[in-house]
Amino acid sequence: MWFGSPGSGSALTDAQKAGDSQYSTGGHETIQSIFNSTTCFDLMRNSSKLVLFENTIPFQLAFLALVEHDTDVAPIWDPEKRTFIALLTARDFIFTLYRRLLNATDNTVTSAVTLPISEILVLEDPIFVHNDFNSMDAEDSVHQLCASLGRLDAEYVPVVDPDEGSLVAILGYMDILHLLVQMAQRMPTMFSTSIHAASIGRVRAVPTASRTSTLSEVLAVMDDRDMNCIPVTDAAGKVVGLYQLSDVAYISKQITAETGAINFDEYLIGDILDVQQQSNGASPLYSCTCTLQDSLKTVIEKMVNGRLTRLVCVDASGCCIGILGVKEVISYIFPDDSPM
């Protein structure tokens, strides 16, 4: 594994900061202008350390390394071809195990996760969301990054140095949210519109889970509906949490690096949420819900504070009425772009 140093500071350029006074009014044009003038290189100041895996290491060891280093994604290097070939996320590991479990014995599942990444990538039913390495230049704009994520239907995009061709970062929606938070804090009036007034996203019924649902039951619904998260509700239908495929702290404590043994039927969503909330919920700023009356600024800040790219939209009684994601926020900013 190789590591890169994380940056720090604001992604807004000095010129953009100096021109804050002209942004007291504006709207889409101003936000679009900043997205077009801010580069991927600027966003790299907010990105975390870069962890890289060779495709020769066992699948479950790569997963455990993602958890250990608190990172959501890692590029995969092919030492024979001497090139990057894909991206690995926690979601890939979870769904690989789940789908193999549907049609295989425990021994087959165990052997699958102990295979090297190279053999997982060529399985008959590959689960990797990013099973190719579609990169963009560090000098490309944030608007181009948004368009690339939407076009590829991806959560992340590798960024390379345009001069040397070397990998310098993996950027995704959370990096875009950090930029939006900086803009909202400096230009709050531009982000004061409520979700309802801005008509951001669509309120529609979504499946929910209970604390007593097993992980196997939840993954079946998420796989069938192509969902990355699912609201968790109590007996009265009130939202008590949000399970995401990236919530792997609990699972990582159950799996062993030697065998890769795991049983989704034994894990309850409530137990997974408890572990999640012990780490995230300790902060008074953490919340996985929003209302239609919340401002765009509030929604963006909640996403960043909770390290979430989606929030559960609830009514006055706290019951789920839909899910709002960062993709809907970006579509609001660039309404003329192709739907993402």
Short mmCIF file of C-alpha atoms in Angstrom, two decimals:
data_model
loop_
_atom_site.label_atom_id
_atom_site.label_comp_id
_atom_site.label_asym_id
_atom_site.label_seq_id
_atom_site.Cartn_x
_atom_site.Cartn_y
_atom_site.Cartn_z
CA MET A 1 0.00 0.00 0.00
CA TRP A 2 1.17 3.53 -0.73
CA PHE A 3 0.12 6.65 1.04
CA GLY A 4 -0.23 10.30 0.01
CA SER A 5 -0.40 13.25 2.37
CA PRO A 6 -3.83 14.84 2.83
CA GLY A 7 -4.10 18.53 2.15
CA SER A 8 -5.86 21.16 4.17
CA GLY A 9 -7.51 24.50 3.77
CA SER A 10 -10.19 25.98 1.56
CA ALA A 11 -10.90 24.92 -2.01
CA LEU A 12 -12.06 28.45 -2.83
CA THR A 13 -9.42 30.45 -4.65
CA ASP A 14 -8.10 33.77 -3.34
CA ALA A 15 -9.92 35.56 -6.14
CA GLN A 16 -13.19 33.94 -5.16
CA LYS A 17 -12.68 34.87 -1.51
CA ALA A 18 -11.83 38.44 -2.42
CA GLY A 19 -15.00 38.72 -4.42
CA ASP A 20 -17.35 37.65 -1.63
CA SER A 21 -19.02 41.06 -1.53
CA GLN A 22 -20.33 40.68 -5.06
CA TYR A 23 -22.11 37.45 -4.09
CA SER A 24 -24.68 38.96 -1.74
CA THR A 25 -27.10 38.34 -4.57
CA GLY A 26 -26.77 36.05 -7.54
CA GLY A 27 -27.96 32.49 -7.66
CA HIS A 28 -27.24 29.63 -9.96
CA GLU A 29 -24.92 31.68 -12.15
CA THR A 30 -22.60 32.51 -9.27
CA ILE A 31 -22.45 28.94 -7.99
CA GLN A 32 -21.95 27.64 -11.51
CA SER A 33 -19.13 30.13 -12.04
CA ILE A 34 -17.30 28.87 -8.95
CA PHE A 35 -17.78 25.25 -10.00
CA ASN A 36 -16.34 26.11 -13.41
CA SER A 37 -13.37 28.05 -12.02
CA THR A 38 -12.48 25.61 -9.23
CA THR A 39 -10.30 22.71 -10.36
CA CYS A 40 -10.00 19.14 -9.15
CA PHE A 41 -6.57 20.13 -7.87
CA ASP A 42 -8.26 22.68 -5.59
CA LEU A 43 -10.57 19.99 -4.21
CA MET A 44 -7.62 17.77 -3.41
CA ARG A 45 -7.00 19.98 -0.39
CA ASN A 46 -10.06 18.38 1.16
CA SER A 47 -9.38 14.80 0.11
CA SER A 48 -8.10 12.17 2.52
CA LYS A 49 -4.96 10.06 2.30
CA LEU A 50 -4.63 7.83 -0.72
CA VAL A 51 -4.45 4.06 -0.13
CA LEU A 52 -3.57 1.81 -3.06
CA PHE A 53 -3.79 -1.99 -3.44
CA GLU A 54 -2.07 -4.39 -5.79
CA ASN A 55 -4.48 -6.85 -7.37
CA THR A 56 -2.46 -9.74 -5.96
CA ILE A 57 -3.56 -9.26 -2.33
CA PRO A 58 -6.50 -11.24 -0.88
CA PHE A 59 -9.89 -9.58 -1.26
CA GLN A 60 -10.78 -9.54 2.43
CA LEU A 61 -7.38 -8.13 3.43
CA ALA A 62 -8.03 -5.17 1.13
CA PHE A 63 -11.44 -4.67 2.75
CA LEU A 64 -9.99 -4.75 6.26
CA ALA A 65 -7.29 -2.28 5.18
CA LEU A 66 -9.98 0.12 3.94
CA VAL A 67 -11.61 -0.03 7.37
CA GLU A 68 -8.32 0.29 9.25
CA HIS A 69 -7.33 3.41 7.34
CA ASP A 70 -10.85 4.90 7.47
CA THR A 71 -11.11 5.34 3.73
CA ASP A 72 -14.04 4.55 1.46
CA VAL A 73 -12.23 3.79 -1.79
CA ALA A 74 -8.86 2.64 -3.11
CA PRO A 75 -7.42 2.23 -6.62
CA ILE A 76 -6.25 -1.22 -7.70
CA TRP A 77 -2.83 -1.60 -9.35
CA ASP A 78 -1.93 -4.41 -11.77
CA PRO A 79 1.84 -4.99 -11.36
CA GLU A 80 2.05 -7.02 -14.58
CA LYS A 81 0.35 -4.40 -16.74
CA ARG A 82 1.88 -1.62 -14.62
CA THR A 83 -1.35 0.33 -14.61
CA PHE A 84 -4.41 0.98 -12.47
CA ILE A 85 -7.37 -1.18 -13.47
CA ALA A 86 -10.28 -0.44 -11.10
CA LEU A 87 -11.45 1.07 -7.81
CA LEU A 88 -12.36 -0.92 -4.71
CA THR A 89 -15.05 0.19 -2.24
CA ALA A 90 -16.57 -1.38 0.84
CA ARG A 91 -19.79 -1.83 -1.14
CA ASP A 92 -17.95 -4.11 -3.58
CA PHE A 93 -16.88 -6.40 -0.75
CA ILE A 94 -20.30 -6.55 0.92
CA PHE A 95 -22.22 -7.31 -2.27
CA THR A 96 -19.64 -9.82 -3.49
CA LEU A 97 -20.12 -11.80 -0.29
CA TYR A 98 -23.88 -11.39 -0.38
CA ARG A 99 -24.37 -12.55 -3.97
CA ARG A 100 -21.94 -15.43 -3.62
CA LEU A 101 -23.83 -16.46 -0.50
CA LEU A 102 -27.11 -16.68 -2.42
CA ASN A 103 -25.91 -19.47 -4.67
CA ALA A 104 -23.03 -21.05 -2.84
CA THR A 105 -22.05 -23.00 0.23
CA ASP A 106 -20.25 -21.35 3.13
CA ASN A 107 -16.98 -22.89 1.96
CA THR A 108 -17.37 -21.39 -1.48
CA VAL A 109 -18.08 -17.96 -0.02
CA THR A 110 -15.07 -18.23 2.25
CA SER A 111 -12.81 -19.24 -0.61
CA ALA A 112 -14.16 -16.40 -2.76
CA VAL A 113 -13.22 -13.65 -0.31
CA THR A 114 -9.78 -15.14 0.26
CA LEU A 115 -9.06 -15.01 -3.47
CA PRO A 116 -6.77 -12.24 -4.75
CA ILE A 117 -8.52 -9.16 -6.10
CA SER A 118 -7.47 -10.08 -9.66
CA GLU A 119 -9.60 -13.26 -9.53
CA ILE A 120 -12.56 -11.48 -7.93
CA LEU A 121 -12.61 -9.01 -10.82
CA VAL A 122 -13.11 -11.79 -13.38
CA LEU A 123 -15.86 -13.66 -11.54
CA GLU A 124 -18.93 -14.47 -13.61
CA ASP A 125 -20.99 -11.87 -11.75
CA PRO A 126 -18.59 -9.01 -10.91
CA ILE A 127 -19.91 -6.67 -8.23
CA PHE A 128 -17.42 -3.83 -8.55
CA VAL A 129 -19.15 -0.52 -9.22
CA HIS A 130 -15.94 0.96 -10.62
CA ASN A 131 -14.64 -2.01 -12.61
CA ASP A 132 -12.68 0.25 -14.92
CA PHE A 133 -10.28 3.13 -14.37
CA ASN A 134 -11.87 6.20 -15.95
CA SER A 135 -9.75 9.12 -14.82
CA MET A 136 -9.75 12.88 -15.35
CA ASP A 137 -7.09 15.61 -15.18
CA ALA A 138 -6.33 17.54 -12.01
CA GLU A 139 -6.81 20.74 -14.02
CA ASP A 140 -10.38 19.83 -14.99
CA SER A 141 -13.12 21.85 -13.29
CA VAL A 142 -15.44 20.73 -10.51
CA HIS A 143 -18.29 21.06 -13.00
CA GLN A 144 -16.50 18.54 -15.21
CA LEU A 145 -16.06 16.30 -12.16
CA CYS A 146 -19.83 16.44 -11.51
CA ALA A 147 -20.54 15.64 -15.14
CA SER A 148 -18.10 12.72 -15.11
CA LEU A 149 -19.62 11.24 -11.95
CA GLY A 150 -23.07 11.51 -13.47
CA ARG A 151 -22.09 10.14 -16.87
CA LEU A 152 -20.30 7.14 -15.37
CA ASP A 153 -22.95 6.65 -12.68
CA ALA A 154 -20.04 6.53 -10.26
CA GLU A 155 -19.38 7.59 -6.68
CA TYR A 156 -15.70 8.35 -7.30
CA VAL A 157 -13.36 9.39 -10.11
CA PRO A 158 -9.54 9.01 -10.16
CA VAL A 159 -7.63 12.24 -10.79
CA VAL A 160 -4.25 12.26 -12.54
CA ASP A 161 -1.51 14.84 -13.04
CA PRO A 162 -1.94 16.07 -16.64
CA ASP A 163 1.82 16.49 -17.08
CA GLU A 164 3.18 13.32 -15.49
CA GLY A 165 0.12 11.08 -15.82
CA SER A 166 0.49 9.95 -12.21
CA LEU A 167 -2.46 9.35 -9.90
CA VAL A 168 -2.83 12.19 -7.39
CA ALA A 169 -6.29 11.70 -5.83
CA ILE A 170 -9.64 9.94 -5.83
CA LEU A 171 -12.45 12.50 -5.71
CA GLY A 172 -16.15 11.98 -5.12
CA TYR A 173 -19.36 13.58 -3.95
CA MET A 174 -18.09 14.23 -0.43
CA ASP A 175 -15.33 16.44 -1.85
CA ILE A 176 -17.95 18.39 -3.79
CA LEU A 177 -20.00 18.76 -0.61
CA HIS A 178 -16.99 20.26 1.19
CA LEU A 179 -16.77 22.91 -1.52
CA LEU A 180 -20.51 23.61 -1.24
CA VAL A 181 -20.21 24.03 2.55
CA GLN A 182 -17.44 26.59 2.10
CA MET A 183 -19.59 28.48 -0.38
CA ALA A 184 -22.68 28.30 1.85
CA GLN A 185 -20.78 29.62 4.85
CA ARG A 186 -19.36 32.55 2.88
CA MET A 187 -22.53 33.27 0.89
CA PRO A 188 -25.40 32.06 3.15
CA THR A 189 -28.13 34.01 1.37
CA MET A 190 -27.52 32.01 -1.80
CA PHE A 191 -28.20 28.77 0.10
CA SER A 192 -31.11 29.94 2.24
CA THR A 193 -33.85 28.57 -0.01
CA SER A 194 -35.74 25.64 1.48
CA ILE A 195 -35.70 22.23 -0.14
CA HIS A 196 -39.42 22.53 -0.77
CA ALA A 197 -39.20 25.98 -2.36
CA ALA A 198 -36.28 24.92 -4.56
CA SER A 199 -38.08 21.71 -5.59
CA ILE A 200 -34.89 19.75 -5.01
CA GLY A 201 -35.31 16.03 -5.43
CA ARG A 202 -38.54 14.08 -5.48
CA VAL A 203 -40.51 12.97 -2.46
CA ARG A 204 -41.43 9.34 -3.04
CA ALA A 205 -41.92 6.21 -0.97
CA VAL A 206 -38.79 4.17 -0.33
CA PRO A 207 -38.31 0.82 1.40
CA THR A 208 -37.38 0.96 5.07
CA ALA A 209 -35.88 -1.50 7.54
CA SER A 210 -36.37 -2.08 11.26
CA ARG A 211 -33.73 -2.57 13.94
CA THR A 212 -34.61 -6.27 14.01
CA SER A 213 -34.12 -6.73 10.26
CA THR A 214 -31.17 -8.93 9.40
CA LEU A 215 -28.42 -7.65 7.16
CA SER A 216 -29.30 -10.41 4.70
CA GLU A 217 -32.90 -9.16 4.45
CA VAL A 218 -31.79 -5.55 4.01
CA LEU A 219 -29.20 -6.39 1.35
CA ALA A 220 -31.85 -8.31 -0.61
CA VAL A 221 -34.00 -5.17 -0.79
CA MET A 222 -31.07 -2.88 -1.56
CA ASP A 223 -29.77 -5.20 -4.28
CA ASP A 224 -33.22 -5.48 -5.88
CA ARG A 225 -33.84 -1.72 -5.76
CA ASP A 226 -30.24 -0.68 -6.53
CA MET A 227 -30.00 1.32 -3.29
CA ASN A 228 -26.86 2.46 -1.48
CA CYS A 229 -28.68 3.20 1.77
CA ILE A 230 -31.95 2.42 3.51
CA PRO A 231 -33.79 4.27 6.32
CA VAL A 232 -34.27 2.42 9.59
CA THR A 233 -37.54 3.06 11.45
CA ASP A 234 -39.15 2.12 14.75
CA ALA A 235 -42.56 0.49 15.24
CA ALA A 236 -44.30 3.86 14.77
CA GLY A 237 -42.51 4.47 11.48
CA LYS A 238 -40.22 7.17 12.89
CA VAL A 239 -36.73 7.26 11.40
CA VAL A 240 -34.10 6.17 13.93
CA GLY A 241 -31.13 5.75 11.63
CA LEU A 242 -29.75 5.23 8.14
CA TYR A 243 -27.92 2.08 7.07
CA GLN A 244 -25.34 2.65 4.33
CA LEU A 245 -23.25 0.08 2.53
CA SER A 246 -20.21 2.03 3.69
CA ASP A 247 -21.13 1.33 7.35
CA VAL A 248 -18.68 -1.53 7.78
CA ALA A 249 -17.28 -0.98 11.29
CA TYR A 250 -19.53 -3.69 12.75
CA ILE A 251 -18.90 -6.20 9.97
CA SER A 252 -15.14 -5.69 10.11
CA LYS A 253 -15.21 -6.74 13.76
CA GLN A 254 -16.95 -10.02 12.86
CA ILE A 255 -14.83 -11.08 9.92
CA THR A 256 -11.40 -12.66 10.30
CA ALA A 257 -8.52 -12.02 7.95
CA GLU A 258 -7.64 -15.74 7.94
CA THR A 259 -10.99 -17.22 6.85
CA GLY A 260 -13.22 -14.37 5.70
CA ALA A 261 -16.09 -16.12 7.51
CA ILE A 262 -19.26 -14.05 7.71
CA ASN A 263 -22.98 -14.74 8.14
CA PHE A 264 -25.35 -11.97 7.09
CA ASP A 265 -28.32 -13.80 8.62
CA GLU A 266 -26.86 -13.32 12.11
CA TYR A 267 -26.27 -9.57 11.94
CA LEU A 268 -29.10 -7.26 12.97
CA ILE A 269 -29.37 -3.76 11.53
CA GLY A 270 -29.93 -2.40 15.05
CA ASP A 271 -26.53 -3.72 16.16
CA ILE A 272 -24.87 -2.22 13.09
CA LEU A 273 -26.52 1.15 13.77
CA ASP A 274 -25.36 1.08 17.41
CA VAL A 275 -21.74 0.75 16.31
CA GLN A 276 -22.24 3.45 13.67
CA GLN A 277 -23.78 5.88 16.13
CA GLN A 278 -21.08 5.26 18.72
CA SER A 279 -18.60 6.73 16.28
CA ASN A 280 -20.74 9.26 14.39
CA GLY A 281 -23.61 9.96 16.74
CA ALA A 282 -21.35 11.21 19.51
CA SER A 283 -21.24 14.53 17.68
CA PRO A 284 -24.20 16.86 18.35
CA LEU A 285 -23.89 17.95 14.72
CA TYR A 286 -24.64 14.46 13.37
CA SER A 287 -28.06 13.90 11.82
CA CYS A 288 -29.21 11.61 9.02
CA THR A 289 -32.55 13.36 8.51
CA CYS A 290 -33.83 16.57 6.97
CA THR A 291 -37.21 18.17 6.34
CA LEU A 292 -38.67 19.92 3.33
CA GLN A 293 -38.42 23.17 5.31
CA ASP A 294 -34.66 22.86 5.84
CA SER A 295 -32.53 25.26 3.85
CA LEU A 296 -30.07 24.07 1.24
CA LYS A 297 -27.29 25.24 3.57
CA THR A 298 -28.63 23.11 6.44
CA VAL A 299 -28.88 20.03 4.23
CA ILE A 300 -25.33 20.40 2.92
CA GLU A 301 -23.91 20.92 6.40
CA LYS A 302 -25.74 17.86 7.74
CA MET A 303 -24.31 15.74 4.94
CA VAL A 304 -20.76 16.89 5.61
CA ASN A 305 -21.05 16.60 9.41
CA GLY A 306 -22.38 13.07 9.11
CA ARG A 307 -20.09 12.05 6.23
CA LEU A 308 -23.25 11.29 4.27
CA THR A 309 -24.08 11.84 0.62
CA ARG A 310 -27.77 11.15 1.30
CA LEU A 311 -30.26 12.19 3.98
CA VAL A 312 -33.65 10.77 4.91
CA CYS A 313 -36.36 13.36 4.34
CA VAL A 314 -38.95 13.17 7.14
CA ASP A 315 -42.33 14.76 7.86
CA ALA A 316 -43.37 16.60 11.02
CA SER A 317 -43.78 13.31 12.90
CA GLY A 318 -40.33 12.08 11.90
CA CYS A 319 -41.60 9.48 9.42
CA CYS A 320 -39.74 8.86 6.16
CA ILE A 321 -41.12 10.51 3.03
CA GLY A 322 -38.08 10.01 0.79
CA ILE A 323 -34.32 10.24 0.40
CA LEU A 324 -32.44 13.36 -0.67
CA GLY A 325 -28.99 12.95 -2.18
CA VAL A 326 -26.15 15.20 -3.23
CA LYS A 327 -26.93 14.28 -6.86
CA GLU A 328 -30.25 16.14 -6.53
CA VAL A 329 -28.43 19.16 -5.10
CA ILE A 330 -26.03 19.19 -8.05
CA SER A 331 -28.91 18.83 -10.51
CA TYR A 332 -30.49 21.88 -8.87
CA ILE A 333 -27.28 23.87 -9.40
CA PHE A 334 -26.93 22.72 -13.02
CA PRO A 335 -30.53 22.19 -14.21
CA ASP A 336 -29.51 22.20 -17.87
CA ASP A 337 -27.07 19.30 -17.48
CA SER A 338 -28.08 15.77 -18.38
CA PRO A 339 -29.94 14.01 -15.56
CA MET A 340 -27.65 12.18 -13.16
#
